[in-house]
mmCIF file of C-alpha atoms and ligand atoms in Angstrom:
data_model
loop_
_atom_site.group_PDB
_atom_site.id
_atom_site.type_symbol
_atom_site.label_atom_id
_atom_site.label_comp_id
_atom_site.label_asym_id
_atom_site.label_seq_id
_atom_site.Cartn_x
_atom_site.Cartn_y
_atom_site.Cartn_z
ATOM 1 C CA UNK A 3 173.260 332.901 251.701
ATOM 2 C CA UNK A 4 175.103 330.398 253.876
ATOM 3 C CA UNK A 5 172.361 328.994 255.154
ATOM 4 C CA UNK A 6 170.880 328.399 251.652
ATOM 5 C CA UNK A 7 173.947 326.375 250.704
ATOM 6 C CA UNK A 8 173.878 324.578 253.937
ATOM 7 C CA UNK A 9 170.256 323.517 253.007
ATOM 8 C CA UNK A 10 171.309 322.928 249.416
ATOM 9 C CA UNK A 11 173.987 320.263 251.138
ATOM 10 C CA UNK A 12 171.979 318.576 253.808
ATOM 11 C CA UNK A 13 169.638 317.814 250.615
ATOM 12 C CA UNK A 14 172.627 316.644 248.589
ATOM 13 C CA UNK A 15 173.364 314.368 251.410
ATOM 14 C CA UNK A 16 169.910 312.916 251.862
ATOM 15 C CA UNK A 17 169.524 311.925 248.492
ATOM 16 C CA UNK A 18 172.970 310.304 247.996
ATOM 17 C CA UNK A 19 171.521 308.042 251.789
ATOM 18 C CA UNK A 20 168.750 307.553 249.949
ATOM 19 C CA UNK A 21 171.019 306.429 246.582
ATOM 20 C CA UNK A 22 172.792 303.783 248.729
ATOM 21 C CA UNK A 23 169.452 302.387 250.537
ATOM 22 C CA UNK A 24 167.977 301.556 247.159
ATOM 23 C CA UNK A 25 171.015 300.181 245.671
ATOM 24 C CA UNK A 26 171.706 297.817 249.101
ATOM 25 C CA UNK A 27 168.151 296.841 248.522
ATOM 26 C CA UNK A 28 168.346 296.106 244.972
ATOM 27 C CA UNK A 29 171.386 293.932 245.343
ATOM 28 C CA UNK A 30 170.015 291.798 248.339
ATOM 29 C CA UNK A 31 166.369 291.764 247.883
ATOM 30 C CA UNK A 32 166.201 293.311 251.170
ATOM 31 C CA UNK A 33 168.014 295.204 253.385
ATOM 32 C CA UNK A 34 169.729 293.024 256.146
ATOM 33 C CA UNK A 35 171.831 294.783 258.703
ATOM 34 C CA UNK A 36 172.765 291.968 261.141
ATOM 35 C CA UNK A 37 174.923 292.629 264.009
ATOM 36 C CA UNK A 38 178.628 291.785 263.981
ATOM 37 C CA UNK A 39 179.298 288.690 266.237
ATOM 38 C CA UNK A 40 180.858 289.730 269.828
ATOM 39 C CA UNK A 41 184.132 287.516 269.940
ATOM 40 C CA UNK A 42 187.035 289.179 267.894
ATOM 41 C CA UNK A 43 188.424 286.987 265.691
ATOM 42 C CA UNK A 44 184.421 286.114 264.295
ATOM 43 C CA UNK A 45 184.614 289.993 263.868
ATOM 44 C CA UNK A 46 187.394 289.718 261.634
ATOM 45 C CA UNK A 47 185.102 286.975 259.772
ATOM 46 C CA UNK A 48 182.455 288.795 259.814
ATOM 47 C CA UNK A 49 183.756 291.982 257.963
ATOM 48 C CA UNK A 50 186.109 289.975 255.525
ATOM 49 C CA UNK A 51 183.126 288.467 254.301
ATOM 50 C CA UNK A 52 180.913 291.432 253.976
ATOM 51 C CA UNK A 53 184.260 293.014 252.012
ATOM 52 C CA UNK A 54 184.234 290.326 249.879
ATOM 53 C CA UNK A 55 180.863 290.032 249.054
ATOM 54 C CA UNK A 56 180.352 293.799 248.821
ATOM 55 C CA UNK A 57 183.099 293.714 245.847
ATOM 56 C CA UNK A 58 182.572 290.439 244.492
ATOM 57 C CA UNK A 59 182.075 290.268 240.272
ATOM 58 C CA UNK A 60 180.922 287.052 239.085
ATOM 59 C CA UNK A 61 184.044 285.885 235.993
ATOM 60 C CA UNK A 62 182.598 283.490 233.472
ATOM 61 C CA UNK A 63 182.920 280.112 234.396
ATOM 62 C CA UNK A 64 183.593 280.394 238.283
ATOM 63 C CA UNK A 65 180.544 278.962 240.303
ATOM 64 C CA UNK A 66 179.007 281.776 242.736
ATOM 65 C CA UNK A 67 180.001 281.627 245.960
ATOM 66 C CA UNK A 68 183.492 279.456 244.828
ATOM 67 C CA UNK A 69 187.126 280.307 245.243
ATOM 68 C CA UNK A 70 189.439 281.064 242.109
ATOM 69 C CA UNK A 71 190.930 277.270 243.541
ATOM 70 C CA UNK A 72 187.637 275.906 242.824
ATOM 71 C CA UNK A 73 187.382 276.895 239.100
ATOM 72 C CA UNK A 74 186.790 273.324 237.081
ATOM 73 C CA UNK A 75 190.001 271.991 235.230
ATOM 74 C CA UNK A 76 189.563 269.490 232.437
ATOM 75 C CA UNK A 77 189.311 266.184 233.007
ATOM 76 C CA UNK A 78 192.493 264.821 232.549
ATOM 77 C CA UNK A 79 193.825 262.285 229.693
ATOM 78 C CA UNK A 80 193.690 259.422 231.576
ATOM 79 C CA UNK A 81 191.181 258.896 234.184
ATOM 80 C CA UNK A 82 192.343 257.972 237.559
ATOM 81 C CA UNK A 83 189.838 255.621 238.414
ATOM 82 C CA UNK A 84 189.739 252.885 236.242
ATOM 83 C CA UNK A 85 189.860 249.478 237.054
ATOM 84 C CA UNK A 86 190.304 247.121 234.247
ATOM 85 C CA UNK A 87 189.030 243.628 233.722
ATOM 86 C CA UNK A 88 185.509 243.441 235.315
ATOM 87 C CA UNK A 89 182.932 240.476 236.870
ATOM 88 C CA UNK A 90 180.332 240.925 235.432
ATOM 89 C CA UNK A 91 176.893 238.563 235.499
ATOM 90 C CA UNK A 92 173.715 238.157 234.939
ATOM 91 C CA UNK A 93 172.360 235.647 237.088
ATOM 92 C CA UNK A 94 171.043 237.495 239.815
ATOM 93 C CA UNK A 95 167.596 239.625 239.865
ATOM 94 C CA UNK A 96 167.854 242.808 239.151
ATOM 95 C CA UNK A 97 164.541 244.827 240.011
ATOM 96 C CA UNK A 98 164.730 248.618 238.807
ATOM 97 C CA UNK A 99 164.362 249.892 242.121
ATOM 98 C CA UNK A 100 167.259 248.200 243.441
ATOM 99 C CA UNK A 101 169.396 249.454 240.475
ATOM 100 C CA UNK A 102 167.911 253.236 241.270
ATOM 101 C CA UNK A 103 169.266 252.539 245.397
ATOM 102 C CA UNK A 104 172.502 251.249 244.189
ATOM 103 C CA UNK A 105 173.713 253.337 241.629
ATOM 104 C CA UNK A 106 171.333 256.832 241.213
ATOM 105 C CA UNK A 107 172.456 258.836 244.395
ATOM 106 C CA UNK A 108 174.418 260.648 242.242
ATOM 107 C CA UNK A 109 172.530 260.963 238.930
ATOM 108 C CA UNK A 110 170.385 263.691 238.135
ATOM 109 C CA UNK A 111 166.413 262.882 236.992
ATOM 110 C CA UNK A 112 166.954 261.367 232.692
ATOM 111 C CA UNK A 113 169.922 259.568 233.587
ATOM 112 C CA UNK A 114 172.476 262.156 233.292
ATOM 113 C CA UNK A 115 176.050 262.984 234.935
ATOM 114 C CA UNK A 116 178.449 265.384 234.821
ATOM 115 C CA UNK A 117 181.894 264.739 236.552
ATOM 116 C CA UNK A 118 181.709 266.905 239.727
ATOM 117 C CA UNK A 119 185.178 267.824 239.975
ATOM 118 C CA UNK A 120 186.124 268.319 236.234
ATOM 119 C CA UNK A 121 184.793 269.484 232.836
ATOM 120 C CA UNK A 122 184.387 266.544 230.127
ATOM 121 C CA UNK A 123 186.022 267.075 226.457
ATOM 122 C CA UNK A 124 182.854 265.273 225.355
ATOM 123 C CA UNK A 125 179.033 265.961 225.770
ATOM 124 C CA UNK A 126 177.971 261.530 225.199
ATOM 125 C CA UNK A 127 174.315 260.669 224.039
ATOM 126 C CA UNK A 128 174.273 257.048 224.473
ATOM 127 C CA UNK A 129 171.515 255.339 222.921
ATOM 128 C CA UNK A 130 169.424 252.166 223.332
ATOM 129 C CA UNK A 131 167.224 250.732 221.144
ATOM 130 C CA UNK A 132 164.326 248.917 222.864
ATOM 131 C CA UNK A 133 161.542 246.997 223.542
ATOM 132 C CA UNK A 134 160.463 243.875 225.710
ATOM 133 C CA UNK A 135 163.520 243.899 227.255
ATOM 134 C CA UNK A 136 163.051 245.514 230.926
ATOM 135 C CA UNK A 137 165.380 242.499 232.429
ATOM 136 C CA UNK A 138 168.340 243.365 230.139
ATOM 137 C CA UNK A 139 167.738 247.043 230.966
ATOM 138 C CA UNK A 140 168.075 246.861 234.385
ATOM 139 C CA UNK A 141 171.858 244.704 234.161
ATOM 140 C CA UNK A 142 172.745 247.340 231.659
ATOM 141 C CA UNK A 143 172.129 250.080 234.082
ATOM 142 C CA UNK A 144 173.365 248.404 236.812
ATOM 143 C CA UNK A 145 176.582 248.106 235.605
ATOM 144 C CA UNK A 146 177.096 251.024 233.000
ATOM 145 C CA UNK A 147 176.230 253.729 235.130
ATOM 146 C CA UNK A 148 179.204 252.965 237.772
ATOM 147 C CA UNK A 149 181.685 252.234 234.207
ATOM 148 C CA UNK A 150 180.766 255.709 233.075
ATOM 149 C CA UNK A 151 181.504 257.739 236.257
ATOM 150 C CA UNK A 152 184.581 256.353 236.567
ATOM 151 C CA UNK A 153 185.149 257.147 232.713
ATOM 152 C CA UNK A 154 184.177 260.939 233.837
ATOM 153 C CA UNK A 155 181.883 260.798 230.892
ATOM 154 C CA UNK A 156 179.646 263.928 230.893
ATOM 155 C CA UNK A 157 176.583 261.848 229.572
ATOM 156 C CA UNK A 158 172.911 260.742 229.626
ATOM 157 C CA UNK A 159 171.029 257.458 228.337
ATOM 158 C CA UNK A 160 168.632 257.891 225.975
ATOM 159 C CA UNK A 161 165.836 254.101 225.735
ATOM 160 C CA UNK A 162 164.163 254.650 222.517
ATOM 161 C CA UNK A 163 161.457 252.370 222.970
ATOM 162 C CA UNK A 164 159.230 251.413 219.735
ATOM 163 C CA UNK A 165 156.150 251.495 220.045
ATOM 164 C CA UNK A 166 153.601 249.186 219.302
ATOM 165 C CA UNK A 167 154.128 245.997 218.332
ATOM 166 C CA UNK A 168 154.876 246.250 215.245
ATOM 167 C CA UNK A 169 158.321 244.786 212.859
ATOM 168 C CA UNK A 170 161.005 246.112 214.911
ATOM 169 C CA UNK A 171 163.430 249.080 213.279
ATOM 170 C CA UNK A 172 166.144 249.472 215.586
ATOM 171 C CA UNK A 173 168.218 251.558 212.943
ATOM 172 C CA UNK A 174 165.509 253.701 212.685
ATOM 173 C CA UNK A 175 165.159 253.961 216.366
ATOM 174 C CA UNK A 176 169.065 254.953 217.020
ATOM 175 C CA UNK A 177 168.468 257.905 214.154
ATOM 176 C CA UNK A 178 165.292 258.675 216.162
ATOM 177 C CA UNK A 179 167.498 258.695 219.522
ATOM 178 C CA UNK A 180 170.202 261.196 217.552
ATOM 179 C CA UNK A 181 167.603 263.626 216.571
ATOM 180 C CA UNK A 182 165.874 263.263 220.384
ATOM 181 C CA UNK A 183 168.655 263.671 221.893
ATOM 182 C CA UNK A 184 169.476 266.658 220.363
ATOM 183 C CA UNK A 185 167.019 268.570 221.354
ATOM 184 C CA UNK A 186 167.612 268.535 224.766
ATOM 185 C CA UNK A 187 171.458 269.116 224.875
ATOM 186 C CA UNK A 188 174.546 270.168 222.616
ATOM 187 C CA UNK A 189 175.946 266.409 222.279
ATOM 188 C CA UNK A 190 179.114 266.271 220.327
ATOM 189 C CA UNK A 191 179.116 262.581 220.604
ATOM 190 C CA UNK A 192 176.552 259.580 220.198
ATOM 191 C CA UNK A 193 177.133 255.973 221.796
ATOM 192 C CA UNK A 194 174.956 253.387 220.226
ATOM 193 C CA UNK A 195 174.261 250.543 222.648
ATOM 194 C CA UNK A 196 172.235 247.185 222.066
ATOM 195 C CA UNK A 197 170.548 247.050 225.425
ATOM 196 C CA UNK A 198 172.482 243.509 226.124
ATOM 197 C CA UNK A 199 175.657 244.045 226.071
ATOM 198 C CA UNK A 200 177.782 244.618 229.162
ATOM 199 C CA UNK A 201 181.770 245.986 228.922
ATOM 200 C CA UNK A 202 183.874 243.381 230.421
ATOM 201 C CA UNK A 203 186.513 246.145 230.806
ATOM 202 C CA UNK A 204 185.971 249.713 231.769
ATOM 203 C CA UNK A 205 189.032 250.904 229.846
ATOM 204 C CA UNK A 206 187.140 250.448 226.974
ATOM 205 C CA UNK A 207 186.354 254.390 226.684
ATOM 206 C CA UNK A 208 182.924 255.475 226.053
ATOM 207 C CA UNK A 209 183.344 258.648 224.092
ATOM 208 C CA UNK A 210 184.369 259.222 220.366
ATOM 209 C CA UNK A 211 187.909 259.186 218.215
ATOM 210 C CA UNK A 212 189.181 260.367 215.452
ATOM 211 C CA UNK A 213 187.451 257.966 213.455
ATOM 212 C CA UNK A 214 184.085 256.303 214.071
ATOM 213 C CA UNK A 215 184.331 253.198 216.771
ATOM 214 C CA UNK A 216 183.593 250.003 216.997
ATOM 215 C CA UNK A 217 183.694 248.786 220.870
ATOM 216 C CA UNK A 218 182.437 245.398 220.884
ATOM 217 C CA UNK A 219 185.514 243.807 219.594
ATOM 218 C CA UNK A 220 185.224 240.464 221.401
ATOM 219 C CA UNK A 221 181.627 239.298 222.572
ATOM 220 C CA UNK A 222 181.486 236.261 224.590
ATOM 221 C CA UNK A 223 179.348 234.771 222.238
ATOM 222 C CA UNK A 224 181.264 234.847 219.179
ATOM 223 C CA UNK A 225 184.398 233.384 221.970
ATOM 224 C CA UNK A 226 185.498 237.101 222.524
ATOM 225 C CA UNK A 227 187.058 237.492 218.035
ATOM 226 C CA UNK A 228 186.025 239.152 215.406
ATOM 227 C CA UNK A 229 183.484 237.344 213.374
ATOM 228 C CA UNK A 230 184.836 239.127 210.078
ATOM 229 C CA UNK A 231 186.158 241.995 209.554
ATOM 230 C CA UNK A 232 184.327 244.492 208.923
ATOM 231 C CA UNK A 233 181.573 243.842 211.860
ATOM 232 C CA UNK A 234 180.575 247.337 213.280
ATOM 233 C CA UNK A 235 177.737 246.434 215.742
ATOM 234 C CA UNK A 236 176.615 245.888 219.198
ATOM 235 C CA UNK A 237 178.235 248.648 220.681
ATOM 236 C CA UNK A 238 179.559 251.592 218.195
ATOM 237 C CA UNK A 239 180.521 255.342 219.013
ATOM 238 C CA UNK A 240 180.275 258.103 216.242
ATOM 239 C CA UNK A 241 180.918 261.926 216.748
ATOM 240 C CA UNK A 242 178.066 264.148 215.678
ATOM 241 C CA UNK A 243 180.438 265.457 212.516
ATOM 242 C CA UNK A 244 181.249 261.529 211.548
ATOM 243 C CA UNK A 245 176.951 260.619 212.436
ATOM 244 C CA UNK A 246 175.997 263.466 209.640
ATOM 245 C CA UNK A 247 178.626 262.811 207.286
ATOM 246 C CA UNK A 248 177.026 259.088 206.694
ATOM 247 C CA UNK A 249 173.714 260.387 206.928
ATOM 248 C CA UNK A 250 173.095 258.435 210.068
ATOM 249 C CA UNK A 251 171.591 254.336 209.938
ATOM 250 C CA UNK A 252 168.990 253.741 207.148
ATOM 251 C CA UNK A 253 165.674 254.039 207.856
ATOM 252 C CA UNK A 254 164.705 250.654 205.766
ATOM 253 C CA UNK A 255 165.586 247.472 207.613
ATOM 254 C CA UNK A 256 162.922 245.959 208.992
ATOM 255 C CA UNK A 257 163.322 243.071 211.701
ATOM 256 C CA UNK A 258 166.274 241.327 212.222
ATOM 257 C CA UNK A 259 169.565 241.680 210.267
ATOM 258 C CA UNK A 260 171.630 244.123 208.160
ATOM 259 C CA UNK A 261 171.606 247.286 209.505
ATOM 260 C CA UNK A 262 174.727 247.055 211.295
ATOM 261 C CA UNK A 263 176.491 246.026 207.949
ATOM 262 C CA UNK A 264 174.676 248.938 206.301
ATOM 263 C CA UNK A 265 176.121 251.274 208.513
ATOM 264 C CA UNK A 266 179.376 249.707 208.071
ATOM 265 C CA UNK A 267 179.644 250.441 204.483
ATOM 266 C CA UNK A 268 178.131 253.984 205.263
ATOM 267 C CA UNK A 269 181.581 254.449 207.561
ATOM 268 C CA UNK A 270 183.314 252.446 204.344
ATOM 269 C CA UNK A 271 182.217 254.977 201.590
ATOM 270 C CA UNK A 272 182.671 258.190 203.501
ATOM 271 C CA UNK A 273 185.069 257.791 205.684
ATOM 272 C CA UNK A 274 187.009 254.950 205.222
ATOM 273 C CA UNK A 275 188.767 254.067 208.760
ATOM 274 C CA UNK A 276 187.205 252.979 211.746
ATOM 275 C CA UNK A 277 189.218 252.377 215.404
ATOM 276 C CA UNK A 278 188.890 249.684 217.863
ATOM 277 C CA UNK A 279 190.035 249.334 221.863
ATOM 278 C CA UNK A 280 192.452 245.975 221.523
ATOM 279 C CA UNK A 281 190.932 242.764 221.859
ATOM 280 C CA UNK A 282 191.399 241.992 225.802
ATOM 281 C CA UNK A 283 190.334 245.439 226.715
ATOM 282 C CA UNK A 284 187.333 245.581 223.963
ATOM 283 C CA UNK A 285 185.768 242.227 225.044
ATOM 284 C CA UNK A 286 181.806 242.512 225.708
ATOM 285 C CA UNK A 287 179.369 239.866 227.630
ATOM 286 C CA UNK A 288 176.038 239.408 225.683
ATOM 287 C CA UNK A 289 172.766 238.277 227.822
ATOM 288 C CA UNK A 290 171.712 235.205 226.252
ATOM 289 C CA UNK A 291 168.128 235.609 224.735
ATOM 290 C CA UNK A 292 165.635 233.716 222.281
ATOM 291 C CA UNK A 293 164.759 235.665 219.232
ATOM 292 C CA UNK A 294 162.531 238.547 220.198
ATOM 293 C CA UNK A 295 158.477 238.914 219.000
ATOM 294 C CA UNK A 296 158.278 240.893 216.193
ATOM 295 C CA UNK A 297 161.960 240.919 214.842
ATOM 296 C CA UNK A 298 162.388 237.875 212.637
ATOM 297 C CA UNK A 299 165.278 237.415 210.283
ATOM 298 C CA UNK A 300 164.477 239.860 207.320
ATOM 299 C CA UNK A 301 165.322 237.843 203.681
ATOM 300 C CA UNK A 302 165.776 240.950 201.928
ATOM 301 C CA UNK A 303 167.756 242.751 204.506
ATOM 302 C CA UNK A 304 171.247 241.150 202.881
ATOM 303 C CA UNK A 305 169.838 242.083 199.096
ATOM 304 C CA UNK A 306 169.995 245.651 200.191
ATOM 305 C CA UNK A 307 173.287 245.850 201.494
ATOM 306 C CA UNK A 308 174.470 245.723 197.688
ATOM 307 C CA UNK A 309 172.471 249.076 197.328
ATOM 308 C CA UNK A 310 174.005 251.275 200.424
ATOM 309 C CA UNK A 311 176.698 253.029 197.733
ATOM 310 C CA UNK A 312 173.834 254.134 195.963
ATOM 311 C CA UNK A 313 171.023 254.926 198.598
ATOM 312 C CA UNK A 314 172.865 256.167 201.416
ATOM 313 C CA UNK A 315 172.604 260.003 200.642
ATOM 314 C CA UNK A 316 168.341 259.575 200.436
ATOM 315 C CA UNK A 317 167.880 257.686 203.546
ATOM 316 C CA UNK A 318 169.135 258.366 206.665
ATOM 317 C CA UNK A 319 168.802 261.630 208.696
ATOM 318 C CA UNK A 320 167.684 263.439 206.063
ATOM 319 C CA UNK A 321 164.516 261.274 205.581
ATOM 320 C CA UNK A 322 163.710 260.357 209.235
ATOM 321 C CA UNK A 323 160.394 260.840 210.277
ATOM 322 C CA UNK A 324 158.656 259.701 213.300
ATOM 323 C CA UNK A 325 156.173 260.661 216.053
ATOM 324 C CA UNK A 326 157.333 260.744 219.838
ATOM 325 C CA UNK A 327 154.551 259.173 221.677
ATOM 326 C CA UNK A 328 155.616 259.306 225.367
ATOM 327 C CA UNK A 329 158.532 260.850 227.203
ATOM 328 C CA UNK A 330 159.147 259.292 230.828
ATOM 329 C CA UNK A 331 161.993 260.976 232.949
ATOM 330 C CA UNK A 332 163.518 258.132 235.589
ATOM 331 C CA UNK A 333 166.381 258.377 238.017
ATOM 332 C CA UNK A 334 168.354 256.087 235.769
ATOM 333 C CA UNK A 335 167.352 256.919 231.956
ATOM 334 C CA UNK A 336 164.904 258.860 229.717
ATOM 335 C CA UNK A 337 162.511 256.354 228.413
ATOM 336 C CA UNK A 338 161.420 257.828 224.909
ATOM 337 C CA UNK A 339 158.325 255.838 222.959
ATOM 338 C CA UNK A 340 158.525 256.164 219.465
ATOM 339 C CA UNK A 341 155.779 255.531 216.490
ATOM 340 C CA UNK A 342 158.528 254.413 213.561
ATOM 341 C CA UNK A 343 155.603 254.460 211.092
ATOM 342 C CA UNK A 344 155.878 250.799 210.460
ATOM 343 C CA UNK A 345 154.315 250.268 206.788
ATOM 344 C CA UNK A 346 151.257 248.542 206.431
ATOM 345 C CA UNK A 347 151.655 245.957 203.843
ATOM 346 C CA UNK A 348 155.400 244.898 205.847
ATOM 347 C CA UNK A 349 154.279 241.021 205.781
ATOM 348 C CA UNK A 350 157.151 239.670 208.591
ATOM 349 C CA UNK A 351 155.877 237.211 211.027
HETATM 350 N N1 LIG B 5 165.924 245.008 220.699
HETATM 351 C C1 LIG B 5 164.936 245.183 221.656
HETATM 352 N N2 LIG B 5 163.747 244.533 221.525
HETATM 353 C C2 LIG B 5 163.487 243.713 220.484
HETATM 354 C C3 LIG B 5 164.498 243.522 219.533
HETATM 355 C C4 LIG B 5 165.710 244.157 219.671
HETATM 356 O O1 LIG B 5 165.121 245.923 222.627
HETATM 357 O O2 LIG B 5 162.375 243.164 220.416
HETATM 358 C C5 LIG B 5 167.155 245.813 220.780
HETATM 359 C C6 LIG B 5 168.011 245.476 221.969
HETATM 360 O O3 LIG B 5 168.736 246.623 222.355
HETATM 361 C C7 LIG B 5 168.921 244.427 221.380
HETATM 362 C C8 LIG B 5 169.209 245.016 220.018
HETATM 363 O O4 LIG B 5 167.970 245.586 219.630
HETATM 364 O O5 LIG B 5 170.074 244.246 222.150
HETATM 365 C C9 LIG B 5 169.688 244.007 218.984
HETATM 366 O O6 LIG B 5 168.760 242.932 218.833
HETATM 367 P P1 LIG B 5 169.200 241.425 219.182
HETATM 368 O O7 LIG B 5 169.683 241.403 220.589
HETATM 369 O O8 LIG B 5 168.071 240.514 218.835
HETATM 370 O O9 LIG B 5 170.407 241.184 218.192
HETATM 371 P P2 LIG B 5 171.563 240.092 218.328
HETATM 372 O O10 LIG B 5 171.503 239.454 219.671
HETATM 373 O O11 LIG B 5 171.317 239.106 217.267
HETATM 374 O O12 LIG B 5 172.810 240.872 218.123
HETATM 375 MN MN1 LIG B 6 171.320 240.394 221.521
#
């Protein structure tokens, strides 16, 4: 009898052995058994860390592998690395492979970055519209990436190139950017950028407020005021929530002119205020530039502006429609080609 519960308990204690091989090999991928270092205090190491390991549970949010110390604040109010007034010109060359060496150590592939030692209140699309204009591009990188780190902007730039060369629709193409954008990560804020103009002040915030904002309050062009009122171009920031409510840009102005003034009365009807940096810290240099091919003045672009009250809810986001031709991933941006469906009777030189 006693030696059939001695048998009976050797068993029991083989299979529990056998219990604790296969769950050391489950939770390692293989079973390691490496010797304990020699010298006593690496001992001490040694088995700390194989405690600590051994009871470790992953919490939400803490990185494997970190300390509780390491556990990502928010970023705070006010960033601590913010300069002010900036040189900025546009005289020297510029190649894109320079740009990539000086600025995109620290940038993952599609032009993205993410603080590394805090967690952003904003996820920032920021949008170019684009096309022939690989020169302005590469200024535009060159100094907006650095601006935008030191914001601690959690963001990534979106070029939505049009392609072809047919009449240019860069309202179309920043509606096109939204919905790409999108698609790829939960943005809760969209930066639309003309591909020429530079910050001249990197307290000018890149990120969105309360109401929808216009940041190219003084361009060096129009001798850094307001050329009336209610201007809300070159460089404008909308939350997702304020983008929807106006139905995004309209998808009818073809070539040059208007669509900034369309979205203005979008922001106008259905929302009423918009917010601005003040004028010394929202002042903007534009790269001089000849009219572009394919985006003469519009005459009929003004007519319409008369009709935005009453055509705004039709056209917008909720009649967009494009094809993406080409998605290229670079250091410094995604590059997204666009077909904007330009209509075939459109007589613009
Ligand atoms: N744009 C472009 N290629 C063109 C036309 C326009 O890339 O052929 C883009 C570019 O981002 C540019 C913006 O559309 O900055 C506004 O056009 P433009 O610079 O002609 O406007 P303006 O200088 O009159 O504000
Ligand atoms: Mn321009």
């Amino acid at each position: 009898m006693l030696q059939k519960l001695f048998k009976l308990l050797a068993f029991y204690f083989f299979l529990c052995m056998l219990c604790l091989l296969v769950f050391l090999y489950s939770k390692n991928g293989s079973l390691q058994i490496s010797e304990p270092p020699d010298d006593e205090q690496k001992k001490e190491q040694y088995f700390d860390k194989v405690a600590e390991n051994f009871w470790r549970t992953e919490a939400p949010g803490v990185r494997l592998g970190s300390t509780a110390a390491e556990v990502l604040q928010p970023c705070p109010e006010t960033t601590p690395d913010l300069v002010g007034p900036l040189h900025v010109e546009f005289e020297t060359n510029r190649t894109l492979d320079w740009v990539r060496e000086q600025v995109g150590s620290v940038l993952q592939l599609g032009g993205r970055y993410k603080p590394p030692d805090c967690v952003s209140k904003q996820k920032v699309a920021i949008i170019i519209p684009f096309r022939y204009r690989d020169e302005h591009l590469n200024h535009w990188l060159y100094y907006l990436h650095p601006i935008l780190m030191r914001q601690q902007v959690d963001y990534s730039i979106y070029v939505i190139n049009q392609y072809g060369h047919g009449v240019f629709n860069k309202a179309k193409l920043m509606n096109a950017g939204y919905a790409e954008a999108l698609k790829e990560y939960d943005y809760d804020c969209f930066v639309f950028s003309d591909v020429d103009m530079v910050p001249l002040d990197d307290r000018n915030l890149y990120r969105c407020f309360d109401s929808p904002r216009h940041l190219a309050v003084g361009v060096d062009k129009f001798n850094f005021t307001l050329p009336y009122k209610n201007i809300f171009g070159g460089v404008i920031a909308l939350s997702k929530e304020q983008f929807l409510k106006i139905n995004g840009f309209s998808n009818t102005y073809w070539g040059w002119g208007g669509e900034d003034d369309d979205i203005s009365n979008r922001v106008r009807i259905r929302i009423k205020s918009i917010s601005r940096p003040d004028s010394l810290i929202g002042r903007y240099k534009m790269i001089h530039h000849d009219r572009d091919l394919h985006n003469d003045v519009n005459p009929h672009n003004p007519y319409k502006l008369h009709e935005t009250i009453k055509t705004f809810k039709r056209d917008g986001l909720n009649s967009l429609n494009y094809t993406v031709k080409d998605i290229k991933r670079d250091k410094l941006f995604t590059f997204i080609s666009v077909d904007v469906h330009v209509p075939s009777g459109l007589n613009l030189k």
